[in-house]
Amino acid sequence: MQIHYDTQTAQLLVRLDGEIDHHSSNRLRSEVDAAVYAHLPQTLIFDFRDVSFMDSSGIGLIMGRYKILHPLGGEIILQNPSAHIARVLRLAGMERLASIRVREEVVQ
Amino acid sequence: MKVLNEFKCVFPAQSANEGLARAALSAFLIPADPTAQELADLRTVISEAVTNAIVHGYRGSEGNVSLCLRMLPERVIYIRVSDKGCGIPDVARAMEPLYTSAPEEERAGLGFAIMQTFTDSLHVRSSEGAGTVLTMRRRLGGQPDD
């Protein structure tokens, strides 16, 4: 996982990777929260480009960060989910809490 | 019903074994050549079921999770995940979307909703103090060659 904060835009970009399940989410949560509380970003972007698997533990991760940022006026963007992760996000109704940006198709 | 293939294993209720259960399922499904979506759906389902056993069944106490995978005729995949944990006092309530008995764990309460959506059938048998057995079936697309 890589975390990058852009001071100009007040955006915190979290590039998740690997498999997000109950086992991995505890560590992800503490690392993301350390950055969230350090910067209190206007926008928190979760990038799923390198995530190969996600179950409802990932939904818990997103919902928990939403509960922190929403009262402060912050927003969450979920970008580049695979088809499978997009299905899980839709099933959980995440479009009500966050903007979902599906990867644009690359024209060869 | 005739069982074409079967795989059983028992592992301790440790979160690292959630990935092990997914890997076992993926390997078991290779001969059936599922689509990418079918594979992703079933990996998610087993992940939810095993996580439920670990988080809600045992709640941090020691115990074993049993997994049974079967290939049945007509390309039906059978998945059974059982624990001997605390059991579910009210199964109907536990299956309501967003209900969770472990909010402190930041569980989304979507495990059963995902299991129901990504399978054709889900059966829950649970008794307080004795444990829980989840049984799920999903028919894969494509032509049966049995």
PDB file of C-alpha atoms in Angstrom:
ATOM      1  CA  MET A   1       0.000   0.000   0.000  1.00  0.00           C
ATOM      2  CA  GLN A   2       1.213   3.507  -0.833  1.00  0.00           C
ATOM      3  CA  ILE A   3      -0.156   6.659   0.740  1.00  0.00           C
ATOM      4  CA  HIS A   4       0.455  10.082  -0.724  1.00  0.00           C
ATOM      5  CA  TYR A   5      -0.865  13.436   0.470  1.00  0.00           C
ATOM      6  CA  ASP A   6      -1.044  16.385  -1.904  1.00  0.00           C
ATOM      7  CA  THR A   7      -0.983  19.620   0.094  1.00  0.00           C
ATOM      8  CA  GLN A   8      -2.127  21.734  -2.905  1.00  0.00           C
ATOM      9  CA  THR A   9      -5.378  19.836  -3.407  1.00  0.00           C
ATOM     10  CA  ALA A  10      -5.728  18.467   0.142  1.00  0.00           C
ATOM     11  CA  GLN A  11      -6.152  15.017  -1.386  1.00  0.00           C
ATOM     12  CA  LEU A  12      -4.997  11.876   0.330  1.00  0.00           C
ATOM     13  CA  LEU A  13      -4.374   9.099  -2.188  1.00  0.00           C
ATOM     14  CA  VAL A  14      -4.337   5.562  -0.807  1.00  0.00           C
ATOM     15  CA  ARG A  15      -3.161   2.975  -3.311  1.00  0.00           C
ATOM     16  CA  LEU A  16      -4.361  -0.327  -1.938  1.00  0.00           C
ATOM     17  CA  ASP A  17      -2.870  -3.570  -3.180  1.00  0.00           C
ATOM     18  CA  GLY A  18      -3.134  -7.323  -2.823  1.00  0.00           C
ATOM     19  CA  GLU A  19      -6.074  -8.965  -1.071  1.00  0.00           C
ATOM     20  CA  ILE A  20      -8.360  -7.000   1.245  1.00  0.00           C
ATOM     21  CA  ASP A  21     -10.004  -9.283   3.763  1.00  0.00           C
ATOM     22  CA  HIS A  22     -10.608  -9.354   7.506  1.00  0.00           C
ATOM     23  CA  HIS A  23      -7.001 -10.459   8.031  1.00  0.00           C
ATOM     24  CA  SER A  24      -5.389  -7.588   6.100  1.00  0.00           C
ATOM     25  CA  SER A  25      -7.929  -4.873   6.921  1.00  0.00           C
ATOM     26  CA  ASN A  26      -6.777  -4.303  10.505  1.00  0.00           C
ATOM     27  CA  ARG A  27      -3.330  -3.227   9.363  1.00  0.00           C
ATOM     28  CA  LEU A  28      -4.754  -1.196   6.455  1.00  0.00           C
ATOM     29  CA  ARG A  29      -7.138   0.584   8.805  1.00  0.00           C
ATOM     30  CA  SER A  30      -4.445   1.678  11.247  1.00  0.00           C
ATOM     31  CA  GLU A  31      -2.121   2.895   8.477  1.00  0.00           C
ATOM     32  CA  VAL A  32      -4.872   4.784   6.643  1.00  0.00           C
ATOM     33  CA  ASP A  33      -6.167   6.318   9.868  1.00  0.00           C
ATOM     34  CA  ALA A  34      -2.700   7.537  10.831  1.00  0.00           C
ATOM     35  CA  ALA A  35      -2.557   9.469   7.540  1.00  0.00           C
ATOM     36  CA  VAL A  36      -6.186  10.620   7.753  1.00  0.00           C
ATOM     37  CA  TYR A  37      -5.754  12.075  11.233  1.00  0.00           C
ATOM     38  CA  ALA A  38      -2.378  13.589  10.331  1.00  0.00           C
ATOM     39  CA  HIS A  39      -3.757  15.507   7.319  1.00  0.00           C
ATOM     40  CA  LEU A  40      -7.570  15.627   7.717  1.00  0.00           C
ATOM     41  CA  PRO A  41      -7.845  15.653   3.904  1.00  0.00           C
ATOM     42  CA  GLN A  42     -10.645  17.274   1.941  1.00  0.00           C
ATOM     43  CA  THR A  43     -10.692  14.239  -0.353  1.00  0.00           C
ATOM     44  CA  LEU A  44      -9.699  10.666   0.426  1.00  0.00           C
ATOM     45  CA  ILE A  45      -9.075   8.601  -2.701  1.00  0.00           C
ATOM     46  CA  PHE A  46      -8.907   4.819  -2.477  1.00  0.00           C
ATOM     47  CA  ASP A  47      -7.319   3.391  -5.622  1.00  0.00           C
ATOM     48  CA  PHE A  48      -8.132  -0.294  -6.256  1.00  0.00           C
ATOM     49  CA  ARG A  49      -5.986  -0.737  -9.388  1.00  0.00           C
ATOM     50  CA  ASP A  50      -3.679  -3.256  -7.699  1.00  0.00           C
ATOM     51  CA  VAL A  51      -6.272  -4.978  -5.509  1.00  0.00           C
ATOM     52  CA  SER A  52      -6.798  -8.593  -6.568  1.00  0.00           C
ATOM     53  CA  PHE A  53      -9.535  -9.463  -4.069  1.00  0.00           C
ATOM     54  CA  MET A  54     -11.913  -7.679  -1.707  1.00  0.00           C
ATOM     55  CA  ASP A  55     -14.729  -8.942   0.492  1.00  0.00           C
ATOM     56  CA  SER A  56     -17.022  -7.013   2.853  1.00  0.00           C
ATOM     57  CA  SER A  57     -14.025  -6.192   5.065  1.00  0.00           C
ATOM     58  CA  GLY A  58     -13.138  -3.594   2.424  1.00  0.00           C
ATOM     59  CA  ILE A  59     -16.627  -2.137   2.752  1.00  0.00           C
ATOM     60  CA  GLY A  60     -16.085  -1.832   6.511  1.00  0.00           C
ATOM     61  CA  LEU A  61     -12.809  -0.056   5.808  1.00  0.00           C
ATOM     62  CA  ILE A  62     -14.508   2.493   3.524  1.00  0.00           C
ATOM     63  CA  MET A  63     -17.519   3.014   5.806  1.00  0.00           C
ATOM     64  CA  GLY A  64     -15.300   3.601   8.818  1.00  0.00           C
ATOM     65  CA  ARG A  65     -13.258   6.288   7.015  1.00  0.00           C
ATOM     66  CA  TYR A  66     -16.513   7.861   5.750  1.00  0.00           C
ATOM     67  CA  LYS A  67     -17.702   8.180   9.349  1.00  0.00           C
ATOM     68  CA  ILE A  68     -14.511  10.063  10.207  1.00  0.00           C
ATOM     69  CA  LEU A  69     -14.409  12.407   7.208  1.00  0.00           C
ATOM     70  CA  HIS A  70     -18.073  13.075   6.466  1.00  0.00           C
ATOM     71  CA  PRO A  71     -18.715  15.148   9.643  1.00  0.00           C
ATOM     72  CA  LEU A  72     -15.656  17.241   8.700  1.00  0.00           C
ATOM     73  CA  GLY A  73     -16.991  17.902   5.202  1.00  0.00           C
ATOM     74  CA  GLY A  74     -14.550  15.544   3.519  1.00  0.00           C
ATOM     75  CA  GLU A  75     -15.427  13.276   0.595  1.00  0.00           C
ATOM     76  CA  ILE A  76     -14.338   9.841  -0.530  1.00  0.00           C
ATOM     77  CA  ILE A  77     -13.525   8.696  -4.064  1.00  0.00           C
ATOM     78  CA  LEU A  78     -13.211   5.023  -4.992  1.00  0.00           C
ATOM     79  CA  GLN A  79     -11.294   4.622  -8.221  1.00  0.00           C
ATOM     80  CA  ASN A  80     -10.213   1.867 -10.578  1.00  0.00           C
ATOM     81  CA  PRO A  81     -12.151  -1.028  -9.059  1.00  0.00           C
ATOM     82  CA  SER A  82     -12.067  -4.301 -10.995  1.00  0.00           C
ATOM     83  CA  ALA A  83     -15.403  -5.618 -12.262  1.00  0.00           C
ATOM     84  CA  HIS A  84     -15.661  -7.840  -9.198  1.00  0.00           C
ATOM     85  CA  ILE A  85     -14.840  -5.091  -6.706  1.00  0.00           C
ATOM     86  CA  ALA A  86     -17.295  -2.760  -8.448  1.00  0.00           C
ATOM     87  CA  ARG A  87     -19.994  -5.421  -7.927  1.00  0.00           C
ATOM     88  CA  VAL A  88     -19.211  -5.646  -4.212  1.00  0.00           C
ATOM     89  CA  LEU A  89     -19.214  -1.834  -3.919  1.00  0.00           C
ATOM     90  CA  ARG A  90     -22.604  -1.612  -5.651  1.00  0.00           C
ATOM     91  CA  LEU A  91     -24.057  -4.436  -3.577  1.00  0.00           C
ATOM     92  CA  ALA A  92     -23.048  -2.500  -0.463  1.00  0.00           C
ATOM     93  CA  GLY A  93     -24.582   0.734  -1.806  1.00  0.00           C
ATOM     94  CA  MET A  94     -21.238   2.540  -1.626  1.00  0.00           C
ATOM     95  CA  GLU A  95     -22.296   4.936  -4.387  1.00  0.00           C
ATOM     96  CA  ARG A  96     -24.421   6.651  -1.725  1.00  0.00           C
ATOM     97  CA  LEU A  97     -21.347   7.465   0.370  1.00  0.00           C
ATOM     98  CA  ALA A  98     -18.643   7.924  -2.241  1.00  0.00           C
ATOM     99  CA  SER A  99     -17.952   8.692  -5.879  1.00  0.00           C
ATOM    100  CA  ILE A 100     -16.991   5.572  -7.803  1.00  0.00           C
ATOM    101  CA  ARG A 101     -14.697   6.082 -10.791  1.00  0.00           C
ATOM    102  CA  VAL A 102     -14.284   3.052 -12.993  1.00  0.00           C
ATOM    103  CA  ARG A 103     -11.056   2.870 -14.937  1.00  0.00           C
ATOM    104  CA  GLU A 104     -11.233   4.413 -18.367  1.00  0.00           C
ATOM    105  CA  GLU A 105     -10.554   1.982 -21.157  1.00  0.00           C
ATOM    106  CA  VAL A 106      -7.177   2.497 -22.711  1.00  0.00           C
ATOM    107  CA  VAL A 107      -7.329   2.921 -26.454  1.00  0.00           C
ATOM    108  CA  GLN A 108      -4.485   1.027 -28.094  1.00  0.00           C
TER     109      GLN A 108
ATOM    110  CA  MET B   1     -26.805 -37.055  -4.553  1.00  0.00           C
ATOM    111  CA  LYS B   2     -23.749 -38.322  -6.364  1.00  0.00           C
ATOM    112  CA  VAL B   3     -20.581 -36.511  -5.312  1.00  0.00           C
ATOM    113  CA  LEU B   4     -18.141 -36.181  -8.202  1.00  0.00           C
ATOM    114  CA  ASN B   5     -15.308 -34.744  -6.143  1.00  0.00           C
ATOM    115  CA  GLU B   6     -14.832 -33.669  -2.569  1.00  0.00           C
ATOM    116  CA  PHE B   7     -12.280 -31.761  -0.504  1.00  0.00           C
ATOM    117  CA  LYS B   8     -12.359 -31.405   3.264  1.00  0.00           C
ATOM    118  CA  CYS B   9     -10.090 -29.583   5.629  1.00  0.00           C
ATOM    119  CA  VAL B  10     -10.019 -28.301   9.193  1.00  0.00           C
ATOM    120  CA  PHE B  11      -8.017 -25.284  10.288  1.00  0.00           C
ATOM    121  CA  PRO B  12      -7.716 -23.131  13.402  1.00  0.00           C
ATOM    122  CA  ALA B  13      -9.895 -20.013  13.575  1.00  0.00           C
ATOM    123  CA  GLN B  14      -7.104 -17.588  12.725  1.00  0.00           C
ATOM    124  CA  SER B  15      -7.613 -14.740  10.290  1.00  0.00           C
ATOM    125  CA  ALA B  16      -4.569 -15.728   8.196  1.00  0.00           C
ATOM    126  CA  ASN B  17      -6.535 -18.845   7.215  1.00  0.00           C
ATOM    127  CA  GLU B  18      -9.181 -16.790   5.391  1.00  0.00           C
ATOM    128  CA  GLY B  19      -6.761 -16.578   2.476  1.00  0.00           C
ATOM    129  CA  LEU B  20      -5.995 -20.282   2.812  1.00  0.00           C
ATOM    130  CA  ALA B  21      -9.700 -21.115   2.422  1.00  0.00           C
ATOM    131  CA  ARG B  22      -9.916 -18.963  -0.727  1.00  0.00           C
ATOM    132  CA  ALA B  23      -6.824 -20.635  -2.157  1.00  0.00           C
ATOM    133  CA  ALA B  24      -8.236 -24.096  -1.436  1.00  0.00           C
ATOM    134  CA  LEU B  25     -11.476 -23.183  -3.198  1.00  0.00           C
ATOM    135  CA  SER B  26      -9.639 -21.744  -6.208  1.00  0.00           C
ATOM    136  CA  ALA B  27      -7.589 -24.928  -6.572  1.00  0.00           C
ATOM    137  CA  PHE B  28     -10.664 -27.140  -6.165  1.00  0.00           C
ATOM    138  CA  LEU B  29     -12.487 -25.227  -8.925  1.00  0.00           C
ATOM    139  CA  ILE B  30      -9.693 -25.430 -11.522  1.00  0.00           C
ATOM    140  CA  PRO B  31     -11.054 -28.587 -13.240  1.00  0.00           C
ATOM    141  CA  ALA B  32     -14.507 -26.969 -13.538  1.00  0.00           C
ATOM    142  CA  ASP B  33     -12.995 -24.014 -15.409  1.00  0.00           C
ATOM    143  CA  PRO B  34     -15.275 -21.331 -13.897  1.00  0.00           C
ATOM    144  CA  THR B  35     -15.549 -17.863 -15.423  1.00  0.00           C
ATOM    145  CA  ALA B  36     -13.580 -15.065 -13.771  1.00  0.00           C
ATOM    146  CA  GLN B  37     -16.804 -13.761 -12.246  1.00  0.00           C
ATOM    147  CA  GLU B  38     -17.897 -17.148 -10.915  1.00  0.00           C
ATOM    148  CA  LEU B  39     -14.494 -17.654  -9.344  1.00  0.00           C
ATOM    149  CA  ALA B  40     -14.475 -14.158  -7.809  1.00  0.00           C
ATOM    150  CA  ASP B  41     -18.036 -14.622  -6.494  1.00  0.00           C
ATOM    151  CA  LEU B  42     -17.255 -17.940  -4.820  1.00  0.00           C
ATOM    152  CA  ARG B  43     -13.948 -16.718  -3.387  1.00  0.00           C
ATOM    153  CA  THR B  44     -15.859 -13.816  -1.845  1.00  0.00           C
ATOM    154  CA  VAL B  45     -18.542 -16.140  -0.501  1.00  0.00           C
ATOM    155  CA  ILE B  46     -16.069 -18.467   1.208  1.00  0.00           C
ATOM    156  CA  SER B  47     -14.143 -15.505   2.585  1.00  0.00           C
ATOM    157  CA  GLU B  48     -17.320 -14.130   4.172  1.00  0.00           C
ATOM    158  CA  ALA B  49     -18.324 -17.508   5.579  1.00  0.00           C
ATOM    159  CA  VAL B  50     -14.912 -18.258   7.108  1.00  0.00           C
ATOM    160  CA  THR B  51     -14.611 -14.706   8.464  1.00  0.00           C
ATOM    161  CA  ASN B  52     -18.042 -15.051  10.090  1.00  0.00           C
ATOM    162  CA  ALA B  53     -16.920 -18.277  11.777  1.00  0.00           C
ATOM    163  CA  ILE B  54     -13.736 -16.642  13.076  1.00  0.00           C
ATOM    164  CA  VAL B  55     -15.136 -13.238  14.079  1.00  0.00           C
ATOM    165  CA  HIS B  56     -18.649 -14.130  15.209  1.00  0.00           C
ATOM    166  CA  GLY B  57     -18.458 -17.860  15.925  1.00  0.00           C
ATOM    167  CA  TYR B  58     -15.332 -17.916  18.037  1.00  0.00           C
ATOM    168  CA  ARG B  59     -14.971 -14.202  18.914  1.00  0.00           C
ATOM    169  CA  GLY B  60     -11.263 -14.498  19.491  1.00  0.00           C
ATOM    170  CA  SER B  61     -11.425 -17.766  21.372  1.00  0.00           C
ATOM    171  CA  GLU B  62      -9.683 -20.859  20.043  1.00  0.00           C
ATOM    172  CA  GLY B  63     -11.448 -23.384  17.875  1.00  0.00           C
ATOM    173  CA  ASN B  64     -11.503 -25.009  14.477  1.00  0.00           C
ATOM    174  CA  VAL B  65     -13.284 -24.141  11.261  1.00  0.00           C
ATOM    175  CA  SER B  66     -14.282 -27.046   8.999  1.00  0.00           C
ATOM    176  CA  LEU B  67     -14.547 -26.646   5.276  1.00  0.00           C
ATOM    177  CA  CYS B  68     -16.134 -29.092   2.848  1.00  0.00           C
ATOM    178  CA  LEU B  69     -16.204 -28.492  -0.904  1.00  0.00           C
ATOM    179  CA  ARG B  70     -18.061 -30.771  -3.300  1.00  0.00           C
ATOM    180  CA  MET B  71     -18.538 -30.932  -7.015  1.00  0.00           C
ATOM    181  CA  LEU B  72     -22.028 -32.238  -7.673  1.00  0.00           C
ATOM    182  CA  PRO B  73     -23.653 -33.188 -10.998  1.00  0.00           C
ATOM    183  CA  GLU B  74     -24.857 -30.417 -13.317  1.00  0.00           C
ATOM    184  CA  ARG B  75     -21.830 -28.288 -12.382  1.00  0.00           C
ATOM    185  CA  VAL B  76     -23.192 -27.497  -8.932  1.00  0.00           C
ATOM    186  CA  ILE B  77     -20.580 -26.393  -6.382  1.00  0.00           C
ATOM    187  CA  TYR B  78     -21.396 -27.196  -2.764  1.00  0.00           C
ATOM    188  CA  ILE B  79     -19.652 -25.270   0.027  1.00  0.00           C
ATOM    189  CA  ARG B  80     -20.060 -26.033   3.716  1.00  0.00           C
ATOM    190  CA  VAL B  81     -18.364 -23.975   6.404  1.00  0.00           C
ATOM    191  CA  SER B  82     -18.914 -24.980  10.011  1.00  0.00           C
ATOM    192  CA  ASP B  83     -17.696 -23.943  13.423  1.00  0.00           C
ATOM    193  CA  LYS B  84     -18.294 -25.067  16.984  1.00  0.00           C
ATOM    194  CA  GLY B  85     -18.441 -21.524  18.302  1.00  0.00           C
ATOM    195  CA  CYS B  86     -21.103 -19.577  20.141  1.00  0.00           C
ATOM    196  CA  GLY B  87     -23.845 -20.021  17.516  1.00  0.00           C
ATOM    197  CA  ILE B  88     -26.330 -17.438  16.270  1.00  0.00           C
ATOM    198  CA  PRO B  89     -29.231 -16.759  18.670  1.00  0.00           C
ATOM    199  CA  ASP B  90     -31.431 -15.183  15.987  1.00  0.00           C
ATOM    200  CA  VAL B  91     -30.537 -16.309  12.467  1.00  0.00           C
ATOM    201  CA  ALA B  92     -33.189 -14.150  10.781  1.00  0.00           C
ATOM    202  CA  ARG B  93     -31.820 -11.030  12.452  1.00  0.00           C
ATOM    203  CA  ALA B  94     -28.220 -11.948  11.686  1.00  0.00           C
ATOM    204  CA  MET B  95     -29.154 -12.191   8.009  1.00  0.00           C
ATOM    205  CA  GLU B  96     -30.583  -8.669   7.858  1.00  0.00           C
ATOM    206  CA  PRO B  97     -28.338  -6.429   5.762  1.00  0.00           C
ATOM    207  CA  LEU B  98     -26.104  -4.135   7.832  1.00  0.00           C
ATOM    208  CA  TYR B  99     -26.789  -6.012  11.067  1.00  0.00           C
ATOM    209  CA  THR B 100     -23.559  -6.883  12.847  1.00  0.00           C
ATOM    210  CA  SER B 101     -22.896  -8.269  16.277  1.00  0.00           C
ATOM    211  CA  ALA B 102     -19.342  -6.911  16.144  1.00  0.00           C
ATOM    212  CA  PRO B 103     -19.505  -3.167  15.359  1.00  0.00           C
ATOM    213  CA  GLU B 104     -16.230  -2.633  17.201  1.00  0.00           C
ATOM    214  CA  GLU B 105     -14.540  -4.761  14.535  1.00  0.00           C
ATOM    215  CA  GLU B 106     -15.878  -2.371  11.889  1.00  0.00           C
ATOM    216  CA  ARG B 107     -17.752  -5.174  10.199  1.00  0.00           C
ATOM    217  CA  ALA B 108     -20.083  -3.895   7.496  1.00  0.00           C
ATOM    218  CA  GLY B 109     -22.795  -6.448   8.294  1.00  0.00           C
ATOM    219  CA  LEU B 110     -22.907  -7.521   4.661  1.00  0.00           C
ATOM    220  CA  GLY B 111     -21.558 -11.059   4.922  1.00  0.00           C
ATOM    221  CA  PHE B 112     -24.897 -12.839   4.558  1.00  0.00           C
ATOM    222  CA  ALA B 113     -26.112 -10.407   1.866  1.00  0.00           C
ATOM    223  CA  ILE B 114     -23.020 -11.217  -0.199  1.00  0.00           C
ATOM    224  CA  MET B 115     -23.375 -14.951   0.391  1.00  0.00           C
ATOM    225  CA  GLN B 116     -27.035 -14.831  -0.665  1.00  0.00           C
ATOM    226  CA  THR B 117     -26.383 -12.700  -3.727  1.00  0.00           C
ATOM    227  CA  PHE B 118     -23.445 -14.736  -5.025  1.00  0.00           C
ATOM    228  CA  THR B 119     -24.945 -18.218  -4.524  1.00  0.00           C
ATOM    229  CA  ASP B 120     -28.112 -19.994  -5.640  1.00  0.00           C
ATOM    230  CA  SER B 121     -28.956 -21.210  -2.150  1.00  0.00           C
ATOM    231  CA  LEU B 122     -27.788 -20.549   1.391  1.00  0.00           C
ATOM    232  CA  HIS B 123     -28.808 -22.629   4.379  1.00  0.00           C
ATOM    233  CA  VAL B 124     -27.932 -21.697   7.955  1.00  0.00           C
ATOM    234  CA  ARG B 125     -28.174 -24.148  10.822  1.00  0.00           C
ATOM    235  CA  SER B 126     -27.137 -22.769  14.179  1.00  0.00           C
ATOM    236  CA  SER B 127     -27.695 -23.453  17.836  1.00  0.00           C
ATOM    237  CA  GLU B 128     -26.502 -21.306  20.697  1.00  0.00           C
ATOM    238  CA  GLY B 129     -23.400 -22.657  22.340  1.00  0.00           C
ATOM    239  CA  ALA B 130     -22.993 -25.451  19.784  1.00  0.00           C
ATOM    240  CA  GLY B 131     -21.954 -23.697  16.593  1.00  0.00           C
ATOM    241  CA  THR B 132     -23.068 -22.833  13.087  1.00  0.00           C
ATOM    242  CA  VAL B 133     -23.157 -24.675   9.773  1.00  0.00           C
ATOM    243  CA  LEU B 134     -23.461 -22.695   6.537  1.00  0.00           C
ATOM    244  CA  THR B 135     -24.293 -24.649   3.396  1.00  0.00           C
ATOM    245  CA  MET B 136     -24.279 -22.999   0.003  1.00  0.00           C
ATOM    246  CA  ARG B 137     -24.750 -24.111  -3.577  1.00  0.00           C
ATOM    247  CA  ARG B 138     -23.931 -22.393  -6.802  1.00  0.00           C
ATOM    248  CA  ARG B 139     -24.411 -23.800 -10.280  1.00  0.00           C
ATOM    249  CA  LEU B 140     -21.704 -22.827 -12.709  1.00  0.00           C
ATOM    250  CA  GLY B 141     -22.561 -21.883 -16.266  1.00  0.00           C
ATOM    251  CA  GLY B 142     -21.370 -23.946 -19.211  1.00  0.00           C
ATOM    252  CA  GLN B 143     -22.161 -27.513 -20.181  1.00  0.00           C
ATOM    253  CA  PRO B 144     -21.880 -30.363 -17.688  1.00  0.00           C
ATOM    254  CA  ASP B 145     -19.541 -33.050 -18.985  1.00  0.00           C
ATOM    255  CA  ASP B 146     -20.541 -35.694 -16.454  1.00  0.00           C
TER     256      ASP B 146
END
